[in-house]
Coordinates of C-alpha atoms in Angstrom, one line a residue:
M1 CA 0.0 0.0 0.0
A2 CA 1.6 3.3 -1.1
F3 CA 1.7 6.4 1.0
N4 CA -0.3 9.3 -0.2
A5 CA 1.3 12.8 -0.2
Q6 CA 0.3 13.5 3.4
Q7 CA 1.7 10.1 4.6
A8 CA 4.9 10.7 2.7
K9 CA 5.4 14.0 4.5
R10 CA 4.6 12.4 7.8
A11 CA 7.2 9.7 7.1
Q12 CA 9.9 12.2 6.3
A13 CA 9.2 14.2 9.5
V14 CA 9.2 11.0 11.6
I15 CA 12.6 10.3 10.2
V16 CA 13.9 13.7 11.2
I17 CA 12.7 13.4 14.7
A18 CA 14.0 9.9 14.9
V19 CA 17.5 11.1 14.2
L20 CA 17.1 13.6 17.0
V21 CA 16.0 10.8 19.3
I22 CA 19.0 8.7 18.4
V23 CA 21.4 11.6 19.0
A24 CA 19.8 12.1 22.4
A25 CA 20.1 8.4 23.2
I26 CA 23.8 8.4 22.3
A27 CA 24.3 11.5 24.4
A28 CA 22.6 9.7 27.4
V29 CA 25.0 6.8 27.0
V30 CA 28.0 9.1 27.0
L31 CA 26.9 11.1 30.0
S32 CA 25.5 8.3 32.2
G33 CA 27.1 5.1 30.9
A34 CA 23.7 3.5 30.6
L35 CA 22.1 2.4 28.0
N36 CA 16.6 6.5 18.4
P37 CA 17.4 7.8 14.0
S38 CA 14.9 10.3 12.7
A39 CA 11.4 9.9 13.6
P40 CA 10.1 10.8 11.2
Q41 CA 13.3 10.0 8.7
Q42 CA 11.5 7.1 10.0
A43 CA 10.1 6.1 6.8
A44 CA 7.2 6.5 8.2
T45 CA 6.0 11.5 9.0
S46 CA 5.5 15.4 10.5
D47 CA 6.8 18.7 9.3
T48 CA 10.4 18.3 8.3
Q49 CA 11.0 22.0 8.5
T50 CA 9.5 22.3 11.9
S51 CA 11.6 19.4 13.2
S52 CA 14.8 20.7 11.7
T53 CA 14.2 24.1 13.2
A54 CA 13.6 22.7 16.6
A55 CA 17.0 21.0 16.4
D56 CA 18.9 24.1 15.4
D57 CA 19.8 25.6 18.8
G58 CA 16.8 25.2 21.0
S59 CA 15.8 28.8 20.6
A60 CA 12.8 28.0 18.3
A61 CA 11.2 26.1 21.1
T62 CA 11.1 29.1 23.3
S63 CA 10.1 31.7 20.7
D64 CA 6.6 33.1 20.6
E65 CA 6.0 31.5 17.2
H66 CA 7.3 28.0 18.0
D67 CA 6.2 27.2 21.5
M68 CA 3.5 24.7 22.6
S69 CA 0.7 27.3 22.6
H70 CA 1.5 28.2 19.0
V71 CA 1.5 24.5 18.0
D72 CA -1.7 23.8 19.8
A73 CA -3.3 26.9 18.2
N74 CA -2.3 25.7 14.8
Y75 CA -3.7 22.2 15.2
T76 CA -6.7 22.6 17.4
S77 CA -8.9 24.0 14.7
T78 CA -7.7 21.5 12.2
V79 CA -8.4 18.5 14.4
E80 CA -11.7 19.9 15.4
A81 CA -12.7 20.2 11.8
L82 CA -11.6 16.7 11.1
Q83 CA -13.6 15.5 14.1
E84 CA -16.7 17.3 12.8
Q85 CA -16.2 15.6 9.4
F86 CA -16.0 12.2 11.1
D87 CA -19.0 12.8 13.3
A88 CA -21.0 13.8 10.2
D89 CA -20.2 10.4 8.7
P90 CA -18.7 7.9 11.2
T91 CA -18.9 5.1 8.6
N92 CA -16.4 6.9 6.4
P93 CA -13.0 5.2 6.9
S94 CA -11.2 8.1 5.2
A95 CA -12.6 10.6 7.7
L96 CA -11.5 8.4 10.6
L97 CA -8.0 8.0 9.1
Q98 CA -7.6 11.7 8.5
L99 CA -8.6 12.3 12.1
A100 CA -6.0 9.8 13.3
N101 CA -3.4 11.4 11.1
G102 CA -4.3 14.8 12.4
Y103 CA -3.5 13.8 16.0
F104 CA -0.3 12.1 14.7
D105 CA 0.9 15.3 13.0
W106 CA -0.1 17.3 16.1
G107 CA 1.9 15.0 18.3
V108 CA 5.0 15.2 16.2
S109 CA 4.9 19.0 16.0
A110 CA 4.2 19.2 19.8
M111 CA 7.1 16.9 20.5
S112 CA 9.5 19.2 18.6
V113 CA 8.8 22.0 21.0
A114 CA 8.2 20.1 24.3
Q115 CA 10.1 21.6 27.2
T116 CA 8.4 20.5 30.4
D117 CA 6.9 17.5 32.0
E118 CA 3.5 18.9 31.3
D119 CA 4.4 19.3 27.6
S120 CA 5.6 15.7 27.5
A121 CA 2.4 14.5 29.0
H122 CA 0.5 16.5 26.4
V123 CA 2.5 14.9 23.6
T124 CA 1.9 11.4 25.0
D125 CA -1.9 12.2 25.1
L126 CA -1.9 13.3 21.5
F127 CA -0.2 10.2 20.3
N128 CA -2.5 8.1 22.4
Q129 CA -5.4 9.9 20.7
A130 CA -4.0 8.9 17.3
I131 CA -3.4 5.3 18.4
A132 CA -7.0 5.0 19.5
R133 CA -8.3 6.1 16.2
Y134 CA -5.8 4.0 14.3
D135 CA -7.1 1.0 16.3
D136 CA -10.7 1.9 15.3
Y137 CA -9.6 2.2 11.6
L138 CA -7.7 -1.1 11.6
E139 CA -10.6 -2.9 13.3
D140 CA -12.7 -2.4 10.1
N141 CA -9.8 -2.1 7.7
P142 CA -7.3 -4.8 8.6
G143 CA -4.1 -5.2 6.7
S144 CA -3.3 -1.5 6.0
K145 CA 0.5 -1.6 6.4
S146 CA 1.0 2.1 6.3
V147 CA -1.5 2.6 9.1
E148 CA 0.1 -0.1 11.2
V149 CA 3.5 1.6 10.8
D150 CA 2.1 5.0 11.7
R151 CA 0.4 3.4 14.8
A152 CA 3.7 1.8 15.8
I153 CA 5.5 5.1 15.5
C154 CA 2.9 6.7 17.8
I155 CA 3.4 3.9 20.3
F156 CA 7.2 4.5 20.1
Y157 CA 6.8 8.1 20.9
T158 CA 4.7 7.4 23.9
G159 CA 7.8 5.7 25.3
E160 CA 6.6 2.1 24.8
T161 CA 9.6 1.1 22.7
D162 CA 9.3 -2.7 23.4
R163 CA 5.7 -2.6 22.4
A164 CA 6.4 -0.6 19.2
I165 CA 9.2 -3.1 18.3
A166 CA 6.9 -6.1 18.9
E167 CA 4.2 -4.5 16.6
L168 CA 6.6 -4.0 13.7
E169 CA 8.3 -7.4 14.2
E170 CA 4.8 -8.9 13.9
L171 CA 4.1 -6.9 10.8
V172 CA 7.3 -7.8 9.0
T173 CA 6.7 -11.4 9.9
R174 CA 3.4 -11.2 8.0
D175 CA 4.8 -9.2 5.1
D176 CA 8.5 -8.7 4.8
A177 CA 8.3 -6.5 1.6
F178 CA 7.2 -3.2 3.1
G179 CA 10.2 -0.9 3.4
P180 CA 8.7 1.6 5.8
A181 CA 8.1 -1.1 8.4
W182 CA 11.8 -2.2 8.2
A183 CA 13.1 1.4 8.3
N184 CA 11.1 2.2 11.4
L185 CA 12.0 -1.1 13.0
G186 CA 15.6 -0.3 12.4
M187 CA 15.1 3.1 14.1
F188 CA 13.4 1.5 17.1
Y189 CA 16.3 -1.0 17.5
E190 CA 18.9 1.7 17.2
S191 CA 17.2 3.7 19.9
E192 CA 17.6 0.7 22.2
G193 CA 21.3 0.2 21.3
R194 CA 20.6 -3.0 19.3
T195 CA 23.1 -2.1 16.6
D196 CA 23.3 -5.4 14.8
D197 CA 19.5 -5.7 14.7
A198 CA 19.2 -2.1 13.5
K199 CA 21.7 -2.8 10.7
A200 CA 19.8 -5.9 9.6
A201 CA 16.5 -4.0 9.5
Y202 CA 18.0 -1.1 7.6
E203 CA 19.4 -3.5 5.0
R204 CA 16.0 -5.1 4.6
A205 CA 14.5 -1.6 4.2
V206 CA 17.0 -0.8 1.4
D207 CA 16.2 -4.1 -0.4
A208 CA 12.4 -3.6 0.0
D209 CA 12.4 0.0 -1.3
E210 CA 14.8 -0.5 -4.2
N211 CA 13.3 2.4 -6.2
D212 CA 13.3 4.7 -3.1
A213 CA 9.5 5.1 -3.5
Y214 CA 9.1 6.2 0.1
G215 CA 12.4 7.8 0.7
V216 CA 13.1 4.7 2.8
K217 CA 16.1 3.5 0.9
T218 CA 17.9 6.9 1.2
Y219 CA 17.2 7.1 4.9
A220 CA 18.1 3.5 5.7
Q221 CA 21.3 3.7 3.8
Q222 CA 22.3 6.9 5.7
R223 CA 21.7 5.1 9.0
L224 CA 23.7 2.1 7.8
D225 CA 26.6 4.3 6.8
A226 CA 26.5 6.1 10.1
L227 CA 26.4 2.8 12.1
N228 CA 29.2 1.3 10.0
E229 CA 31.4 4.3 10.5
G230 CA 30.8 4.2 14.2

């Protein structure tokens, strides 16, 4: 199942955030000795420009135009309109999917500016709202791989990494030819420090998306190169 234009954008954004997550994970290892690549470069979505801006120097997150209130103001009316469309025709799967995607995009944008525990809780709630609607969609429309991947990304961003990994492992067991699933699985593994598993997943992503239809091949190869250099 191919992504539409909105899903392709969501996937690119996820990859970008995923990269930021991985960088943060690496920093944590260096600083604490304890043990994610672009969330969005996650094969799987958000506003790439917004994510990149948030990563620049941290100033965007505190500016009047890029704080949580600004993000919420931008998305609240959009999601309310999507909810109204769904309420007007609750049997329309497209309306339900658009609503789920609206919460997904809101969550990604909110995550890029989150600064406090309250912000983080808000982000988690937005992704849980998306998950609930993806669940409803998949109940009546099973087998939508792109939706399953987006749902797993939401789970990952709520902090349930093991659950997100299990969801995508089950998906690639059923269908091992969907590149976005492999790319995101690689990202999830990488966030957990499972480097060999991440490399294997990225290799499968490259093979599955030979024509780079989703941008998966480019992303996965970049992560492979980075891991091999490390």
